[in-house]
mmCIF file of C-alpha atoms and ligand atoms in Angstrom:
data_model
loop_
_atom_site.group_PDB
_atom_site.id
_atom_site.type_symbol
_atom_site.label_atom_id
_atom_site.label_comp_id
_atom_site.label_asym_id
_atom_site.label_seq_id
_atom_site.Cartn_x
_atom_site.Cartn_y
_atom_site.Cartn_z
ATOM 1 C CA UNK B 8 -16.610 -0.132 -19.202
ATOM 2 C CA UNK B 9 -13.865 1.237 -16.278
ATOM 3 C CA UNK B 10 -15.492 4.421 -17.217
ATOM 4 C CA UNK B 11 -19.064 3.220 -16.549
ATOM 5 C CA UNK B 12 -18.339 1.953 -13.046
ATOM 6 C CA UNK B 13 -16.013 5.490 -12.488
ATOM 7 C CA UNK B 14 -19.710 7.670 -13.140
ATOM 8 C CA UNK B 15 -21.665 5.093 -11.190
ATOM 9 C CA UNK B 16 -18.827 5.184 -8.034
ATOM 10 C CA UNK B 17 -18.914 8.850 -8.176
ATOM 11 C CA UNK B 18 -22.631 9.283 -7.764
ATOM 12 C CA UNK B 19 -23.074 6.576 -5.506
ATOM 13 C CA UNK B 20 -21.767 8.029 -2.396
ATOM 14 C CA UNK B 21 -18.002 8.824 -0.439
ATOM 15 C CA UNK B 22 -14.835 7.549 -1.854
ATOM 16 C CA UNK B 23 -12.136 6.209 0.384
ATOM 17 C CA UNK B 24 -9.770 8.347 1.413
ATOM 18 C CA UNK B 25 -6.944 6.364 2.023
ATOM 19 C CA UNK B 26 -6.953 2.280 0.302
ATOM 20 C CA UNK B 27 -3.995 -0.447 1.416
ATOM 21 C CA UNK B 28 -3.603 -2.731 -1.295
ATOM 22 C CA UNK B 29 -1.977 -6.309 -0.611
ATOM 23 C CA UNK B 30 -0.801 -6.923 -3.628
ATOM 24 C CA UNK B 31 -0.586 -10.898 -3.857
ATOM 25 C CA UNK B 32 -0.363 -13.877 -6.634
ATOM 26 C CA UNK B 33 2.811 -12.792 -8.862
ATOM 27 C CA UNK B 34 4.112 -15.916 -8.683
ATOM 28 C CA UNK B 35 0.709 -17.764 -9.354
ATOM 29 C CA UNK B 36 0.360 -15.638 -12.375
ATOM 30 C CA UNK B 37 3.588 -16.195 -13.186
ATOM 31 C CA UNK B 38 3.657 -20.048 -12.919
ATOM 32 C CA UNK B 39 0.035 -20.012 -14.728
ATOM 33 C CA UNK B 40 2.144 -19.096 -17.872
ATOM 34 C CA UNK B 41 5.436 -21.453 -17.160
ATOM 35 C CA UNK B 42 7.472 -18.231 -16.899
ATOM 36 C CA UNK B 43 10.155 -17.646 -13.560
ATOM 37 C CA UNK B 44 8.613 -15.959 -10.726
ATOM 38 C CA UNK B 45 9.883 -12.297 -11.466
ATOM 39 C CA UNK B 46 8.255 -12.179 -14.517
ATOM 40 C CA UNK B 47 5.229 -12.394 -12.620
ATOM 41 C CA UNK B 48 6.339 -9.569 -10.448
ATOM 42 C CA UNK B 49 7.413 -7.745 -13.857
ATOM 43 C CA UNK B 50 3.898 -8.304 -14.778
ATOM 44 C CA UNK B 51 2.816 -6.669 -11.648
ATOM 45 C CA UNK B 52 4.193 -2.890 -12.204
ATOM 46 C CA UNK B 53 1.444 -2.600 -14.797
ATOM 47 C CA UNK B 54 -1.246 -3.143 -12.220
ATOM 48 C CA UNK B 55 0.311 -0.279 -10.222
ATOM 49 C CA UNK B 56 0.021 1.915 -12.740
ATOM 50 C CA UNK B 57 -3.587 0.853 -13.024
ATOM 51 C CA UNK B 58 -4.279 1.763 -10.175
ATOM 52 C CA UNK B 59 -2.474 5.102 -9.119
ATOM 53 C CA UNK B 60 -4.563 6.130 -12.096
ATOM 54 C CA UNK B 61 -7.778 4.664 -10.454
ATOM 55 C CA UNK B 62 -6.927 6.641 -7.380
ATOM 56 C CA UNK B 63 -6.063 9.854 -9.470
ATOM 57 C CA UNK B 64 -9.520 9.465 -11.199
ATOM 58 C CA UNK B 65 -11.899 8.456 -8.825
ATOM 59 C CA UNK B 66 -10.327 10.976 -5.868
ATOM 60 C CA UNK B 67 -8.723 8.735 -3.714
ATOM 61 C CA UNK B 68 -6.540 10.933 -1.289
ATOM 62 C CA UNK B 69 -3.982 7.895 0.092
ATOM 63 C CA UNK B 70 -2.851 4.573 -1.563
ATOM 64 C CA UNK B 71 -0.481 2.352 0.272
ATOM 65 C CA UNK B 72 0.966 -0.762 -1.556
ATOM 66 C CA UNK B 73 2.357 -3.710 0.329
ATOM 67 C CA UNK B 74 5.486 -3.912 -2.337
ATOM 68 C CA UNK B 75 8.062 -6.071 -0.056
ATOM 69 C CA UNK B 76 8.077 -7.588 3.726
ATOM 70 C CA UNK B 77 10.696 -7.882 5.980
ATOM 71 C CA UNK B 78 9.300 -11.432 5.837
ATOM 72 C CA UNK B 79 10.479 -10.977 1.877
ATOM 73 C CA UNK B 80 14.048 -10.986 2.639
ATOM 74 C CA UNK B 81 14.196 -14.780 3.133
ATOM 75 C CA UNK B 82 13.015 -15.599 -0.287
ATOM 76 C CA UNK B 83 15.606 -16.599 -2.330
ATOM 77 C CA UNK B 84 18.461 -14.849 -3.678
ATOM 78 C CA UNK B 85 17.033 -14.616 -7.089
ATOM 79 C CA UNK B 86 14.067 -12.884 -6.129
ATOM 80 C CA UNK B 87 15.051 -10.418 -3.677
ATOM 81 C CA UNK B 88 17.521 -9.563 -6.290
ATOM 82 C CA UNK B 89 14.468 -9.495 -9.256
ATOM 83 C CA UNK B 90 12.324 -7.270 -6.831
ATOM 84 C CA UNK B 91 14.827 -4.818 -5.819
ATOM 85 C CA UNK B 92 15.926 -4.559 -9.544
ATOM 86 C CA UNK B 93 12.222 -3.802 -9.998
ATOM 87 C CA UNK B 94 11.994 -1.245 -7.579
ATOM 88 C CA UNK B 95 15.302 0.277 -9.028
ATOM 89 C CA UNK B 96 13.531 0.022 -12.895
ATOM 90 C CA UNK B 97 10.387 1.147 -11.723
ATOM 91 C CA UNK B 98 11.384 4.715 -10.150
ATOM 92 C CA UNK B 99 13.497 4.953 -12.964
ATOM 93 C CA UNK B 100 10.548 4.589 -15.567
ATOM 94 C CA UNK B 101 7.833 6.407 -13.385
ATOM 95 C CA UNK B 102 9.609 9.426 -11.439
ATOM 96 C CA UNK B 103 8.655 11.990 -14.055
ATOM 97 C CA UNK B 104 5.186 10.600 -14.963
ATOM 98 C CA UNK B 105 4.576 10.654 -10.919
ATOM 99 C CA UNK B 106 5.745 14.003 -10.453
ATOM 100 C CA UNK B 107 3.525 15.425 -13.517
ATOM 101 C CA UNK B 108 0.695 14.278 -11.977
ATOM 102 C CA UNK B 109 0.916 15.325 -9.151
ATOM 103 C CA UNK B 110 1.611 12.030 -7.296
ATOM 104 C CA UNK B 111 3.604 12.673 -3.779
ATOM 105 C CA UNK B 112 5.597 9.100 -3.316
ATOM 106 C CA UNK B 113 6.829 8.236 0.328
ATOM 107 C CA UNK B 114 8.520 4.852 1.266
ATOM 108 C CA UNK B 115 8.008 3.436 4.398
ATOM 109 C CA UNK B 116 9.919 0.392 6.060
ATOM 110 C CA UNK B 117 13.442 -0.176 7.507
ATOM 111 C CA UNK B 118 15.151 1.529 4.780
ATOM 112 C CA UNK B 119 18.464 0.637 6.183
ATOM 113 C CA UNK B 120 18.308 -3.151 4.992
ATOM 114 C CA UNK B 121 18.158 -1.775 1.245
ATOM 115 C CA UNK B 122 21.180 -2.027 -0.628
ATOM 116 C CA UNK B 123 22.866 1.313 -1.618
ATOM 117 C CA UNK B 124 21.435 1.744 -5.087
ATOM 118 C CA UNK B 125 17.780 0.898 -4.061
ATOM 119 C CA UNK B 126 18.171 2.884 -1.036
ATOM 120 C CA UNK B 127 19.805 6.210 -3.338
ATOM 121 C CA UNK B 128 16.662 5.043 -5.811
ATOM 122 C CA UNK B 129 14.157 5.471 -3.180
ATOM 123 C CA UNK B 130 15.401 8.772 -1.729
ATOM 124 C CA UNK B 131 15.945 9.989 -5.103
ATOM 125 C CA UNK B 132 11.829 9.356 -6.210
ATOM 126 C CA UNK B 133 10.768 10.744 -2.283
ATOM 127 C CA UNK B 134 12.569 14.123 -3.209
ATOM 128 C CA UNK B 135 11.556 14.510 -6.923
ATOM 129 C CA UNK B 136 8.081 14.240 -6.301
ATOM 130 C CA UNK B 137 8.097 15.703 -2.621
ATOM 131 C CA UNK B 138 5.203 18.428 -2.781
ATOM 132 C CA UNK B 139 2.468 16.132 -4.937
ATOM 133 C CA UNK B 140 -0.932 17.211 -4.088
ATOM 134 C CA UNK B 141 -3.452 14.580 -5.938
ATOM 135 C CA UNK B 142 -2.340 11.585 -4.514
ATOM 136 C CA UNK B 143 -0.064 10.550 -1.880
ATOM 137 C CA UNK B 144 1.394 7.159 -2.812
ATOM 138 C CA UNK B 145 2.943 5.128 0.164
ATOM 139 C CA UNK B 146 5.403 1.817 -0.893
ATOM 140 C CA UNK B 147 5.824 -0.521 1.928
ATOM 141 C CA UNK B 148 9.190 -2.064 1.434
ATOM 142 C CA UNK B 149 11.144 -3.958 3.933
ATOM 143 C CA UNK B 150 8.096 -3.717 5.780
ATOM 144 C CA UNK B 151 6.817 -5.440 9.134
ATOM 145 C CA UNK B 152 3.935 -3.820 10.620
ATOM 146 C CA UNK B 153 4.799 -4.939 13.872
ATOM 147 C CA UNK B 154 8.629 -4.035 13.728
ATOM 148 C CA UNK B 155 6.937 -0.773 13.089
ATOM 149 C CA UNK B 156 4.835 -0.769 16.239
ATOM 150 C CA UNK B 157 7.531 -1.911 18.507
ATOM 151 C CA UNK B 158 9.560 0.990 17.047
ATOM 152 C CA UNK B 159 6.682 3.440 18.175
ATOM 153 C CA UNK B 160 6.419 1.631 21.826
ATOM 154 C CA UNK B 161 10.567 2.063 22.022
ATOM 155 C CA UNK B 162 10.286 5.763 21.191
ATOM 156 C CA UNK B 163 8.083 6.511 22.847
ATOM 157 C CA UNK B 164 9.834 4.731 25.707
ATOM 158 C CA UNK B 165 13.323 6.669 25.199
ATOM 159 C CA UNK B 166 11.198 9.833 25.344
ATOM 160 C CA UNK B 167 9.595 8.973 28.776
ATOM 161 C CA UNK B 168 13.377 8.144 30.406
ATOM 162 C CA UNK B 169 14.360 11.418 28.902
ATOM 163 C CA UNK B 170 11.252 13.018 30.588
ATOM 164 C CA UNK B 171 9.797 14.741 27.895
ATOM 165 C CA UNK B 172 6.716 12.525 28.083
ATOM 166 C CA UNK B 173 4.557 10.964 31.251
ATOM 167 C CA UNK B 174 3.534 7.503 30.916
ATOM 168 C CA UNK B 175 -0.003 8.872 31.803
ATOM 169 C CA UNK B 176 -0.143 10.685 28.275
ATOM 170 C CA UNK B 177 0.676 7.765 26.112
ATOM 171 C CA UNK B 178 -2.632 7.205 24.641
ATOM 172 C CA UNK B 179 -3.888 5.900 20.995
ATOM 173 C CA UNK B 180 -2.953 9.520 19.638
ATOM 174 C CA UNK B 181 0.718 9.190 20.864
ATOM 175 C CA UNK B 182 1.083 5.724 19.227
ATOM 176 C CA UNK B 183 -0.188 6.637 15.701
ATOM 177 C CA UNK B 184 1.768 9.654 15.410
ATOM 178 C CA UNK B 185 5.154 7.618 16.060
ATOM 179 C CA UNK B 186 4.067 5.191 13.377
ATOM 180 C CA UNK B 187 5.772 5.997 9.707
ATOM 181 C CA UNK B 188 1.425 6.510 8.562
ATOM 182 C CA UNK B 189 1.655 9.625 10.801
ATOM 183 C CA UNK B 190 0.668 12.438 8.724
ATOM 184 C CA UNK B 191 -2.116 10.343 6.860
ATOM 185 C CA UNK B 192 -5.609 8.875 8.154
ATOM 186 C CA UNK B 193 -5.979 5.089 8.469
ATOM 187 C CA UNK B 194 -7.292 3.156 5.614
ATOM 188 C CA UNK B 195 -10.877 2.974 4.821
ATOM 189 C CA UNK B 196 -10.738 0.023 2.477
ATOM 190 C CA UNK B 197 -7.687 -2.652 2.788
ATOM 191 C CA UNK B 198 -7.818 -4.829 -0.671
ATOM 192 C CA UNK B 199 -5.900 -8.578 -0.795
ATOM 193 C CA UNK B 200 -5.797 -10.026 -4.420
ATOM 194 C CA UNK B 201 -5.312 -13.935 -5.147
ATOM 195 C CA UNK B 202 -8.216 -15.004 -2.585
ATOM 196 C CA UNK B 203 -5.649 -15.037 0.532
ATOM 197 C CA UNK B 204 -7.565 -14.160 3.970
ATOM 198 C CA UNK B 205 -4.482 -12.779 5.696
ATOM 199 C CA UNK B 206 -3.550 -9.346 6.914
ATOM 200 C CA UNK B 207 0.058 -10.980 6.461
ATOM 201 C CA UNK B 208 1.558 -8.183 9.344
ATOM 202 C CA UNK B 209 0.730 -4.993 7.155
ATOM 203 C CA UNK B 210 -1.096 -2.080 9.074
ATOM 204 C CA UNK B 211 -1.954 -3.647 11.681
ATOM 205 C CA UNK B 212 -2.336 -0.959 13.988
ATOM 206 C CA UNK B 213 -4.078 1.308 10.999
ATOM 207 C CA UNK B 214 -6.209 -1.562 9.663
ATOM 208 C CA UNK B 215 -8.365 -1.452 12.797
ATOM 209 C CA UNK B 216 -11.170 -0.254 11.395
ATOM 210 C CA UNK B 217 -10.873 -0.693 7.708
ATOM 211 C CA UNK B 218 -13.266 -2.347 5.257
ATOM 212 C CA UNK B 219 -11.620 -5.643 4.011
ATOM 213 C CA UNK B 220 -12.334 -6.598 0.060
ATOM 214 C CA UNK B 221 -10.447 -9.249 -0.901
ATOM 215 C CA UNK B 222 -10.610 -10.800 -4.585
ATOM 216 C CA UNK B 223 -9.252 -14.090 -6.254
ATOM 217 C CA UNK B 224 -7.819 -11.737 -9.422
ATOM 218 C CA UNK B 225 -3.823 -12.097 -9.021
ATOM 219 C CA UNK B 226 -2.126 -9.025 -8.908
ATOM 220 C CA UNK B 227 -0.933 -8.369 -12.495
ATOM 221 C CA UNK B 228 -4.164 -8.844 -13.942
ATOM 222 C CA UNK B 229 -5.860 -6.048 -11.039
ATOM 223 C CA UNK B 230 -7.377 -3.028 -13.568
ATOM 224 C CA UNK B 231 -8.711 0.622 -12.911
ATOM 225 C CA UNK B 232 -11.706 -1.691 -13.547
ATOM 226 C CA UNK B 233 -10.986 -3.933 -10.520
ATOM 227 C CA UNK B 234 -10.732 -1.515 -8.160
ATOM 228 C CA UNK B 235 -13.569 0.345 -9.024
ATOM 229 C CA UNK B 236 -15.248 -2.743 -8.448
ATOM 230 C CA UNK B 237 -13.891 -2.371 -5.025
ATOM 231 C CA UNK B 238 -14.719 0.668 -4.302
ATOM 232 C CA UNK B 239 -18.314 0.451 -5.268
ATOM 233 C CA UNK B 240 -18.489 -2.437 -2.858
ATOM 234 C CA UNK B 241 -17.223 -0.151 -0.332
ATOM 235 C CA UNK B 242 -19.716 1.700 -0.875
ATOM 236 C CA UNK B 243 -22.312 -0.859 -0.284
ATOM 237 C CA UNK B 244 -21.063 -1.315 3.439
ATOM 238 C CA UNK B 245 -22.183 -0.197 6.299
ATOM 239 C CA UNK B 246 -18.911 0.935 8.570
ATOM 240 C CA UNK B 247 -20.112 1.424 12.125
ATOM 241 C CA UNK B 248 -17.115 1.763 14.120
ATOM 242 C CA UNK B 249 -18.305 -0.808 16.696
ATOM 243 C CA UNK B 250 -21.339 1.842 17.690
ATOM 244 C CA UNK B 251 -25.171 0.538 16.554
ATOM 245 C CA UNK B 252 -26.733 2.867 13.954
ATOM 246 C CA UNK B 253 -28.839 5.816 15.280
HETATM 247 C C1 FPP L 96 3.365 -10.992 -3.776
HETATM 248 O O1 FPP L 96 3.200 -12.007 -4.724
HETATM 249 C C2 FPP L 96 4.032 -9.834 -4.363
HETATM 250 C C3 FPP L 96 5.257 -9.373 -3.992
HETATM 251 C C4 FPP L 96 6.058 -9.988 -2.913
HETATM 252 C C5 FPP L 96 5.915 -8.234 -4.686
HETATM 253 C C6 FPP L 96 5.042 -7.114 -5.158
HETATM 254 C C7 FPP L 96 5.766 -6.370 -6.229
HETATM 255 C C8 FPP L 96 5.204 -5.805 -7.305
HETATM 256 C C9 FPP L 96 3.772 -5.755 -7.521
HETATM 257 C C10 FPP L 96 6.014 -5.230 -8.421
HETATM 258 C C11 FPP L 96 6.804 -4.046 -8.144
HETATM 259 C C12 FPP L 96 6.099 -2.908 -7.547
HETATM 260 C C13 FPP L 96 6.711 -1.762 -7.279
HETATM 261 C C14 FPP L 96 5.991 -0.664 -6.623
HETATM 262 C C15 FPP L 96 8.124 -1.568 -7.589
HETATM 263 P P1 FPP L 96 3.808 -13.446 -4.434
HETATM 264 O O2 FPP L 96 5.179 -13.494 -4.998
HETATM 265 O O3 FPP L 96 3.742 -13.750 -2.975
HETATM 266 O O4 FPP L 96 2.816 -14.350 -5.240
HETATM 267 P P2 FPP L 96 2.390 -15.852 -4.933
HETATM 268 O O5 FPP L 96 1.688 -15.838 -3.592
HETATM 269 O O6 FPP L 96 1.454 -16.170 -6.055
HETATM 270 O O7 FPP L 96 3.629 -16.679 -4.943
#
């Protein structure tokens, strides 16, 4: 069936480069079933795996996942505690897999609020798989979008009091290549899971021109299947980067 929609995306047209997922409704799934919210973001690790291998099958160049928020850190104890163990579990299950296909993993977000064996965790899986080709796989963790944006504006601030750049220059270019997206292109195709119609301060800056898809599946029951779905639908749209069509 996956494999169905995989032919019919393939001959249908451009894949997206670069897809953001939002990855929302752990706890909804996880409450569905009576079971503590972590179990629900347990759950969730499977549908990652779904869908770095969507991405590594269907071509996709750049997948960022919206893992944790800065907003994240004032959920309880518990859970911050569940989810970091998860990230911890999760490089420690997937580093070699990533690395033999081919899978480059970078982390982006103030790193500096991890504790020390998350933090040695994350630096560990960004060097073991440094050098991936198929698929560059972005985690946002202790991420705020616009945290990131004012760290751009005040670097790029320091750099014009230490004269190396004239106010005059700052354009869009200048921004983007101060944000931690710098060496990749901006998302074609942003997907939100559980039905939420939020951007919920993720890429906000990048977004700008992305397709939104958003779909009332909760996250750990998203499939290869699911985002093919996605991407066919993608496919169906007609981006015109605020121009008319010619
Ligand atoms: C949002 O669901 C999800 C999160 C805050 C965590 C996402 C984490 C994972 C998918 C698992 C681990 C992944 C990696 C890469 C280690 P929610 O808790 O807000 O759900 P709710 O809105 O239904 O309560």
């Amino acid at each position: 069936m996956s494999d169905d929609l995989l032919r019919r995306l393939k001959v249908h047209g451009s894949v997206p480069a670069h897809i953001a997922i939002i990855m929302d409704g752990n706890g909804r799934w996880a409450r569905g079933r009576a079971l503590p919210r972590p179990l629900g973001h347990h759950a969730g690790m499977r549908a990652v795996r779904e869908v770095i291998q969507g991405c590594l099958d269907s071509g996709v160049g750049v997948l960022t996942l919206f893992a944790f928020s800065q907003e994240n850190w004032q959920r309880p104890a518990v859970e911050v505690d569940a989810l970091m163990g998860l990230l911890e579990e999760y490089i420690a299950r997937e580093v070699d897999n990533l690395r033999a296909r081919s899978v480059s993993v970078r982390v982006l977000g103030d790193l500096e609020r991890l504790a020390p064996g998350a933090r040695k965790a994350v630096d560990w899986i960004v060097a073991q798989t440094a050098g991936g080709q198929e698929l560059a796989l972005n985690l946002c963790i202790s991420y705020s979008a616009r945290a990131e944006i004012v760290g751009a504006a005040r670097q790029l601030a320091e750099e014009a009091v230490a004269g190396r750049i004239v106010p005059a220059e700052i354009d869009e270019e200048a921004i983007a290549r101060r944000l931690y997206t710098a060496p990749w292109p901006d998302p074609d195709l942003l997907i939100r899971t559980s039905g939420e119609m939020r951007i919920s301060n993720f890429l906000l800056w990048q977004l700008a021109y992305a397709e939104l898809y958003v779909t009332p599946v909760l996250w750990p029951d998203f499939t290869r299947r699911h985002l093919f779905e996605a991407i066919l639908e993608f496919q169906r749209r007609d981006r015109r980067f605020g121009r008319v069509p010619v």
